[in-house]
Structure formats: C-alpha cells, structure tokens
Amino acid sequence: MYPVDLEKINELARAFSGLDDARAAHMAEIAQRIEPFLDDVTDEFYRRLQEIEPADLFLQGRVDSLKKTHRDWLGKVFSGAYDSDYVSEMYAVGETHVNVRLPLEFMAGAMTLLMETLTPALAQVSNDREELANTVQSVNAVLGFSLMIMQESYHATSLANELSRFLKVTGISRELFSNLADTEKP
Amino acid sequence: MRSDMLLSILSDLNGSSADIEASAVVSTDGLMMASLLPQSMDEDRVAAMSAAMLSLGQRSSQELAKGNLEQVLVKGEHGYILMTHAGEEAVVTVLTSERAKLGLIFLDVKRAAEAIVKLV
C-alpha cells in the first residue's frame, strides 16, 4: 500500500546492529576460511530446527530446498557486501515468512540458533582470541542487521495483508479508508 | 455553483420536516460535498463515517442475501441517522430527532437523493 523506503530501513538496521565498513571488511576477509564449514553449519542448523516441534511443522517436505536457500544465503552473509540488493533480498524473505504464516518469533529464534551453530566454526577459523572476538562481533552485526530488515518487512507485510482483508470484507475503498483514518490524526 | 445547488437541495430537505435536524452530501470515498450540519460536528468525520457505514451496509446486504442496499438506519438514544446512496458517487446523510416519522422522511430523502444524482 505504501512505498517501502529500503534506504531508511538499511540505515536504521546498520545503526542498531553496529554493522560498519570495518566489520563488513572483516566478514569478507574470513569468507574463504569459513567457506568449508558452511555446508556442515547448514546441516546442523536444520537438524537442530527439526528438533523444535513447532518449527518442524514448517519444514516438513521442504528441508532440502530450504537447506539450499539457507546455504546460498550463508555465502552472502560472509560476502562483506550488504548493499541495496542484500537489503531487498532480506526484505523479500520477511514477506515470504508472512505468506507462509511463519510466526514472527521464529525469525529471531532461528538467528539465535544460527549463531549458536556457527560459533564452533568461527572459533576454528580465528587465529587468536582477539580475532575471534572481532569475528563474533562482525557476525552478530550482520545477523542482527538481516533480522531487523526481515522483521520490518514482516511487520509491514502483516499490516498490509490485514488491511487488504479488512477492506475486502467491508467493501471500504483505500481512498475511503485513508480519509477515515485522516479524521483521527493526532 | 454545484455546491450551492446541493445546499439548496439540503435546505429544502431540512425544511420538509421539523424533525430533520441536519443533512449532508458526501462522496463515496468519504469527502464532504455539501452540508447543513451543526457547527459542533466535525464535517470530515461525518463524511468519512457516513461513507464507511454505507459501504459496510452494502457489503452486509449482499452477504446476507438482501440484494442491493437502499439505506442504512442507525437509531440512537436521541434520534436517527439515515444514510442512502445518491447514485454511484454520493451519499446523503440525514440526522433526525427521536420523534421523527420515518416513513415520511424516507420519502423526502429519496426525493432529495434523486435530485442530487442529477448534479453529481
């Protein structure tokens, strides 16, 4: 219904997540070292997800295709490039999650589980404690950044879908809805 | 010009019965076209609410197999609110006292709506 300002969402998500150029550069720097671990990380992530019964309901019959999508995305997480294409892609993921009726809390839960699953690999590719700390902070920043975009999209898409259903049931046009809402401006 | 003519129709309508307290013509997207309302009433809100009520009434009438909507009547403690279409683009809203003889008012409002259709 309303135009999406991806640039604004990008800026806000960067501000909250702490994703800056140095952390993006660090992600790109460790990309080659972490790459050999990512297939196993994806397998372990889905193994753990399937142990959570409410989450498993959303996975049944499509684990293989979801694993492929997830593995491709993990490659982008460590690409160091978090440009408008990346933001658009994360926004689309939020919309998809609404369309498959995935509960909102599952996104944050999955990100927490992913960090948990990634951590042993991060430890293995880090040369010392200082680098490990830097790596963990950078990965946290990218995952937080991604989660914020998905949540913003989820929220906006949920509201838009709800409004569409309301308008359909009541027969109220978007113009009339807008005029009605304008009478209650603060 | 059109606004003056709409006001003239509303004025005649209000004068047709002592129980008609106020009236208005609004667009189906909820914007005021002409009104003779008490100053204390928010014109924008009356317009948007009238159009919304009529829209919901139309949908309800169809959903409950009562055909096309003719009017929406709201009875409050202090009187009635009557809303009816004036063609495809406009809605006539009339406020009456609680003593109003609705049969006569329905006829007057129908006549006014027919006159409004020719203007909008």
Tab-separated table of C-alpha atoms in Angstrom:
chain	number	residue	atom	x	y	z
A	1	MET	CA	0.000	0.000	0.000
A	2	TYR	CA	2.754	2.417	0.923
A	3	PRO	CA	6.143	2.691	-0.818
A	4	VAL	CA	8.909	0.905	1.062
A	5	ASP	CA	11.912	3.086	1.930
A	6	LEU	CA	14.647	0.443	1.851
A	7	GLU	CA	17.387	3.042	2.248
A	8	LYS	CA	15.865	4.239	5.520
A	9	ILE	CA	15.483	0.654	6.743
A	10	ASN	CA	19.093	-0.007	5.750
A	11	GLU	CA	20.359	2.991	7.744
A	12	LEU	CA	18.323	2.125	10.826
A	13	ALA	CA	19.370	-1.530	10.768
A	14	ARG	CA	23.027	-0.529	10.409
A	15	ALA	CA	22.748	1.893	13.324
A	16	PHE	CA	21.239	-0.718	15.653
A	17	SER	CA	23.336	-3.696	14.564
A	18	GLY	CA	26.690	-1.928	14.559
A	19	LEU	CA	27.387	-3.123	11.029
A	20	ASP	CA	30.045	-0.753	9.731
A	21	ASP	CA	32.666	-0.841	6.972
A	22	ALA	CA	35.315	-2.408	9.223
A	23	ARG	CA	33.045	-5.288	10.217
A	24	ALA	CA	31.889	-5.774	6.630
A	25	ALA	CA	35.529	-5.915	5.543
A	26	HIS	CA	36.302	-8.453	8.272
A	27	MET	CA	33.455	-10.685	7.060
A	28	ALA	CA	34.888	-10.613	3.543
A	29	GLU	CA	38.336	-11.366	4.958
A	30	ILE	CA	37.258	-14.553	6.734
A	31	ALA	CA	34.910	-15.676	3.923
A	32	GLN	CA	37.369	-18.093	2.329
A	33	ARG	CA	38.355	-19.635	5.662
A	34	ILE	CA	34.755	-20.195	6.807
A	35	GLU	CA	33.503	-21.465	3.441
A	36	PRO	CA	34.487	-25.149	4.013
A	37	PHE	CA	32.418	-25.186	7.224
A	38	LEU	CA	29.178	-23.746	5.857
A	39	ASP	CA	27.645	-26.976	4.493
A	40	ASP	CA	28.001	-28.582	7.912
A	41	VAL	CA	26.678	-25.455	9.635
A	42	THR	CA	23.553	-25.591	7.438
A	43	ASP	CA	23.041	-29.311	8.123
A	44	GLU	CA	23.447	-28.803	11.853
A	45	PHE	CA	21.180	-25.753	11.838
A	46	TYR	CA	18.341	-27.726	10.209
A	47	ARG	CA	18.970	-30.759	12.412
A	48	ARG	CA	18.515	-28.544	15.473
A	49	LEU	CA	15.480	-26.769	13.963
A	50	GLN	CA	13.778	-30.104	13.303
A	51	GLU	CA	14.129	-30.931	16.989
A	52	ILE	CA	11.876	-27.956	17.789
A	53	GLU	CA	8.403	-29.363	17.125
A	54	PRO	CA	6.536	-26.134	16.206
A	55	ALA	CA	9.379	-25.198	13.840
A	56	ASP	CA	9.498	-28.655	12.300
A	57	LEU	CA	5.886	-28.240	11.149
A	58	PHE	CA	7.086	-25.533	8.752
A	59	LEU	CA	9.952	-27.658	7.443
A	60	GLN	CA	8.214	-30.901	6.584
A	61	GLY	CA	8.629	-31.894	2.949
A	62	ARG	CA	10.873	-28.995	2.048
A	63	VAL	CA	14.022	-29.357	4.118
A	64	ASP	CA	16.278	-29.959	1.113
A	65	SER	CA	15.129	-26.871	-0.780
A	66	LEU	CA	15.270	-24.763	2.388
A	67	LYS	CA	18.807	-26.008	3.088
A	68	LYS	CA	19.910	-24.930	-0.378
A	69	THR	CA	18.392	-21.461	0.065
A	70	HIS	CA	19.941	-21.167	3.507
A	71	ARG	CA	23.353	-22.285	2.292
A	72	ASP	CA	23.284	-19.739	-0.537
A	73	TRP	CA	22.335	-17.024	1.927
A	74	LEU	CA	25.134	-18.022	4.330
A	75	GLY	CA	27.567	-17.377	1.497
A	76	LYS	CA	26.152	-13.856	1.214
A	77	VAL	CA	26.379	-13.349	4.989
A	78	PHE	CA	30.145	-13.741	4.673
A	79	SER	CA	30.434	-11.787	1.421
A	80	GLY	CA	31.074	-8.428	3.046
A	81	ALA	CA	28.601	-6.828	0.604
A	82	TYR	CA	25.497	-5.576	2.369
A	83	ASP	CA	24.233	-3.268	-0.325
A	84	SER	CA	20.732	-2.441	-1.560
A	85	ASP	CA	20.471	-5.857	-3.276
A	86	TYR	CA	21.151	-7.602	0.034
A	87	VAL	CA	18.606	-5.385	1.821
A	88	SER	CA	15.982	-6.106	-0.878
A	89	GLU	CA	16.621	-9.806	-0.558
A	90	MET	CA	16.231	-9.746	3.222
A	91	TYR	CA	13.057	-7.686	2.848
A	92	ALA	CA	11.648	-10.293	0.468
A	93	VAL	CA	12.460	-13.034	2.989
A	94	GLY	CA	10.326	-11.224	5.597
A	95	GLU	CA	7.426	-11.065	3.112
A	96	THR	CA	7.787	-14.753	2.334
A	97	HIS	CA	7.696	-15.614	6.024
A	98	VAL	CA	4.363	-13.778	6.366
A	99	ASN	CA	2.986	-15.545	3.308
A	100	VAL	CA	3.882	-18.986	4.715
A	101	ARG	CA	2.431	-17.841	8.082
A	102	LEU	CA	5.669	-18.384	9.958
A	103	PRO	CA	5.266	-16.949	13.484
A	104	LEU	CA	7.255	-13.730	13.974
A	105	GLU	CA	9.270	-15.092	16.875
A	106	PHE	CA	10.656	-17.913	14.736
A	107	MET	CA	12.879	-15.474	12.836
A	108	ALA	CA	14.658	-14.225	15.967
A	109	GLY	CA	14.762	-17.789	17.275
A	110	ALA	CA	16.361	-19.054	14.082
A	111	MET	CA	19.004	-16.307	14.145
A	112	THR	CA	19.889	-17.214	17.730
A	113	LEU	CA	20.151	-20.858	16.748
A	114	LEU	CA	22.276	-19.979	13.725
A	115	MET	CA	24.738	-18.013	15.858
A	116	GLU	CA	24.929	-20.966	18.218
A	117	THR	CA	25.573	-23.311	15.298
A	118	LEU	CA	28.156	-21.033	13.703
A	119	THR	CA	30.202	-20.335	16.819
A	120	PRO	CA	32.369	-23.540	16.772
A	121	ALA	CA	33.312	-22.822	13.154
A	122	LEU	CA	34.116	-19.206	13.970
A	123	ALA	CA	36.435	-20.413	16.713
A	124	GLN	CA	38.227	-22.740	14.316
A	125	VAL	CA	38.901	-20.090	11.682
A	126	SER	CA	40.115	-17.438	14.132
A	127	ASN	CA	43.848	-17.182	14.793
A	128	ASP	CA	43.564	-15.823	18.319
A	129	ARG	CA	41.103	-14.620	20.934
A	130	GLU	CA	41.218	-11.062	19.650
A	131	GLU	CA	40.303	-12.148	16.143
A	132	LEU	CA	37.591	-14.450	17.456
A	133	ALA	CA	36.041	-11.550	19.369
A	134	ASN	CA	36.167	-9.425	16.250
A	135	THR	CA	34.645	-12.213	14.161
A	136	VAL	CA	31.824	-12.857	16.634
A	137	GLN	CA	31.031	-9.135	16.767
A	138	SER	CA	31.017	-8.912	12.967
A	139	VAL	CA	28.804	-11.982	12.500
A	140	ASN	CA	26.445	-10.708	15.204
A	141	ALA	CA	26.257	-7.375	13.416
A	142	VAL	CA	25.384	-8.950	10.045
A	143	LEU	CA	22.811	-11.325	11.537
A	144	GLY	CA	21.261	-8.513	13.594
A	145	PHE	CA	21.206	-6.294	10.515
A	146	SER	CA	19.483	-9.037	8.494
A	147	LEU	CA	16.991	-9.790	11.256
A	148	MET	CA	15.962	-6.149	11.606
A	149	ILE	CA	15.223	-5.880	7.885
A	150	MET	CA	13.224	-9.120	7.920
A	151	GLN	CA	11.258	-8.027	10.987
A	152	GLU	CA	10.475	-4.634	9.462
A	153	SER	CA	9.271	-6.381	6.325
A	154	TYR	CA	7.288	-8.939	8.330
A	155	HIS	CA	5.553	-6.166	10.289
A	156	ALA	CA	4.749	-4.063	7.214
A	157	THR	CA	3.579	-7.058	5.181
A	158	SER	CA	1.398	-8.348	8.027
A	159	LEU	CA	-0.290	-4.950	8.397
A	160	ALA	CA	-0.781	-4.594	4.642
A	161	ASN	CA	-2.299	-8.073	4.368
A	162	GLU	CA	-4.568	-7.432	7.349
A	163	LEU	CA	-5.723	-4.133	5.863
A	164	SER	CA	-6.403	-5.780	2.499
A	165	ARG	CA	-8.576	-8.387	4.167
A	166	PHE	CA	-10.418	-5.701	6.179
A	167	LEU	CA	-11.110	-3.640	3.050
A	168	LYS	CA	-12.294	-6.707	1.179
A	169	VAL	CA	-14.708	-7.734	3.937
A	170	THR	CA	-16.126	-4.241	4.493
A	171	GLY	CA	-16.130	-3.086	0.862
A	172	ILE	CA	-14.373	0.094	2.006
A	173	SER	CA	-12.065	1.528	-0.654
A	174	ARG	CA	-8.458	2.516	0.087
A	175	GLU	CA	-9.366	6.170	-0.529
A	176	LEU	CA	-12.232	5.997	1.950
A	177	PHE	CA	-10.062	4.167	4.486
A	178	SER	CA	-7.410	6.837	4.145
A	179	ASN	CA	-9.952	9.667	4.548
A	180	LEU	CA	-11.471	7.935	7.563
A	181	ALA	CA	-8.055	7.492	9.185
A	182	ASP	CA	-7.155	11.135	8.487
A	183	THR	CA	-10.051	12.305	10.677
A	184	GLU	CA	-8.211	10.903	13.705
A	185	LYS	CA	-4.788	12.445	13.125
A	186	PRO	CA	-3.032	13.313	16.400
B	1	MET	CA	-22.239	26.545	-8.313
B	2	ARG	CA	-22.816	22.804	-7.860
B	3	SER	CA	-22.164	23.230	-4.154
B	4	ASP	CA	-24.836	25.949	-3.977
B	5	MET	CA	-27.324	23.699	-5.729
B	6	LEU	CA	-26.545	20.829	-3.385
B	7	LEU	CA	-27.017	23.176	-0.423
B	8	SER	CA	-30.337	24.273	-1.850
B	9	ILE	CA	-31.489	20.634	-2.045
B	10	LEU	CA	-30.360	20.037	1.536
B	11	SER	CA	-32.091	23.206	2.683
B	12	ASP	CA	-35.368	22.068	1.091
B	13	LEU	CA	-34.900	18.644	2.685
B	14	ASN	CA	-34.305	20.105	6.134
B	15	GLY	CA	-37.357	22.311	5.687
B	16	SER	CA	-39.581	19.397	4.716
B	17	SER	CA	-39.843	18.179	8.301
B	18	ALA	CA	-39.284	19.806	11.657
B	19	ASP	CA	-37.727	16.529	12.787
B	20	ILE	CA	-34.845	16.716	10.305
B	21	GLU	CA	-32.043	18.355	12.253
B	22	ALA	CA	-29.155	18.205	9.783
B	23	SER	CA	-28.120	16.744	6.452
B	24	ALA	CA	-25.109	16.349	4.230
B	25	VAL	CA	-23.986	15.058	0.842
B	26	VAL	CA	-20.673	13.216	0.829
B	27	SER	CA	-18.699	11.381	-1.824
B	28	THR	CA	-18.479	7.580	-1.650
B	29	ASP	CA	-14.779	7.934	-0.792
B	30	GLY	CA	-15.737	9.925	2.294
B	31	LEU	CA	-15.229	13.578	1.379
B	32	MET	CA	-17.786	16.293	2.205
B	33	MET	CA	-19.549	17.787	-0.830
B	34	ALA	CA	-22.169	19.960	0.901
B	35	SER	CA	-23.587	20.088	4.398
B	36	LEU	CA	-26.043	21.735	6.717
B	37	LEU	CA	-24.661	20.406	9.978
B	38	PRO	CA	-24.436	21.901	13.475
B	39	GLN	CA	-21.126	23.746	13.961
B	40	SER	CA	-20.161	21.374	16.749
B	41	MET	CA	-19.907	18.444	14.309
B	42	ASP	CA	-16.668	17.542	12.552
B	43	GLU	CA	-17.595	17.635	8.849
B	44	ASP	CA	-14.675	15.455	7.740
B	45	ARG	CA	-15.549	12.794	10.260
B	46	VAL	CA	-19.259	12.840	9.419
B	47	ALA	CA	-18.372	12.449	5.736
B	48	ALA	CA	-15.924	9.583	6.180
B	49	MET	CA	-18.089	7.733	8.720
B	50	SER	CA	-21.212	8.042	6.559
B	51	ALA	CA	-19.463	6.642	3.513
B	52	ALA	CA	-17.910	3.843	5.571
B	53	MET	CA	-21.270	2.902	7.121
B	54	LEU	CA	-22.893	2.782	3.720
B	55	SER	CA	-20.051	0.717	2.292
B	56	LEU	CA	-20.283	-1.806	5.109
B	57	GLY	CA	-24.084	-1.811	4.786
B	58	GLN	CA	-23.792	-2.576	1.085
B	59	ARG	CA	-21.438	-5.465	1.748
B	60	SER	CA	-23.651	-6.807	4.571
B	61	SER	CA	-26.790	-6.623	2.482
B	62	GLN	CA	-25.155	-8.579	-0.325
B	63	GLU	CA	-23.514	-11.081	2.024
B	64	LEU	CA	-26.819	-11.746	3.791
B	65	ALA	CA	-28.707	-12.142	0.503
B	66	LYS	CA	-30.781	-8.978	0.811
B	67	GLY	CA	-29.725	-7.557	-2.532
B	68	ASN	CA	-28.521	-4.053	-3.251
B	69	LEU	CA	-28.501	-1.668	-0.324
B	70	GLU	CA	-31.203	1.003	-0.202
B	71	GLN	CA	-30.396	2.699	3.084
B	72	VAL	CA	-28.648	2.395	6.426
B	73	LEU	CA	-30.585	3.465	9.506
B	74	VAL	CA	-28.959	3.996	12.893
B	75	LYS	CA	-31.191	4.591	15.938
B	76	GLY	CA	-29.612	6.325	18.867
B	77	GLU	CA	-30.980	7.494	22.194
B	78	HIS	CA	-31.549	10.958	20.779
B	79	GLY	CA	-32.687	10.196	17.270
B	80	TYR	CA	-31.914	8.591	13.942
B	81	ILE	CA	-29.137	8.746	11.367
B	82	LEU	CA	-30.239	7.807	7.870
B	83	MET	CA	-27.771	7.208	5.049
B	84	THR	CA	-28.660	6.451	1.476
B	85	HIS	CA	-26.902	6.415	-1.884
B	86	ALA	CA	-27.434	9.268	-4.306
B	87	GLY	CA	-26.218	7.488	-7.414
B	88	GLU	CA	-22.847	5.749	-7.633
B	89	GLU	CA	-20.742	8.648	-6.389
B	90	ALA	CA	-22.572	10.253	-3.461
B	91	VAL	CA	-24.192	9.523	-0.119
B	92	VAL	CA	-26.940	11.533	1.610
B	93	THR	CA	-26.820	11.575	5.397
B	94	VAL	CA	-29.725	12.867	7.455
B	95	LEU	CA	-29.991	13.357	11.211
B	96	THR	CA	-33.437	13.412	12.801
B	97	SER	CA	-34.983	13.760	16.234
B	98	GLU	CA	-36.162	10.667	18.102
B	99	ARG	CA	-39.807	11.604	17.345
B	100	ALA	CA	-39.350	11.548	13.572
B	101	LYS	CA	-41.969	9.852	11.405
B	102	LEU	CA	-39.584	7.764	9.393
B	103	GLY	CA	-41.975	6.836	6.582
B	104	LEU	CA	-42.347	10.457	5.532
B	105	ILE	CA	-38.674	11.172	5.967
B	106	PHE	CA	-37.719	8.180	3.810
B	107	LEU	CA	-39.810	9.682	1.013
B	108	ASP	CA	-38.273	13.147	1.408
B	109	VAL	CA	-34.756	11.744	1.468
B	110	LYS	CA	-35.449	9.601	-1.599
B	111	ARG	CA	-36.665	12.684	-3.446
B	112	ALA	CA	-33.585	14.645	-2.390
B	113	ALA	CA	-31.292	11.807	-3.456
B	114	GLU	CA	-32.894	11.759	-6.899
B	115	ALA	CA	-32.277	15.493	-7.247
B	116	ILE	CA	-28.663	15.095	-6.093
B	117	VAL	CA	-27.982	12.331	-8.637
B	118	LYS	CA	-28.631	14.836	-11.405
B	119	LEU	CA	-25.893	17.125	-10.037
B	120	VAL	CA	-23.058	14.746	-9.172
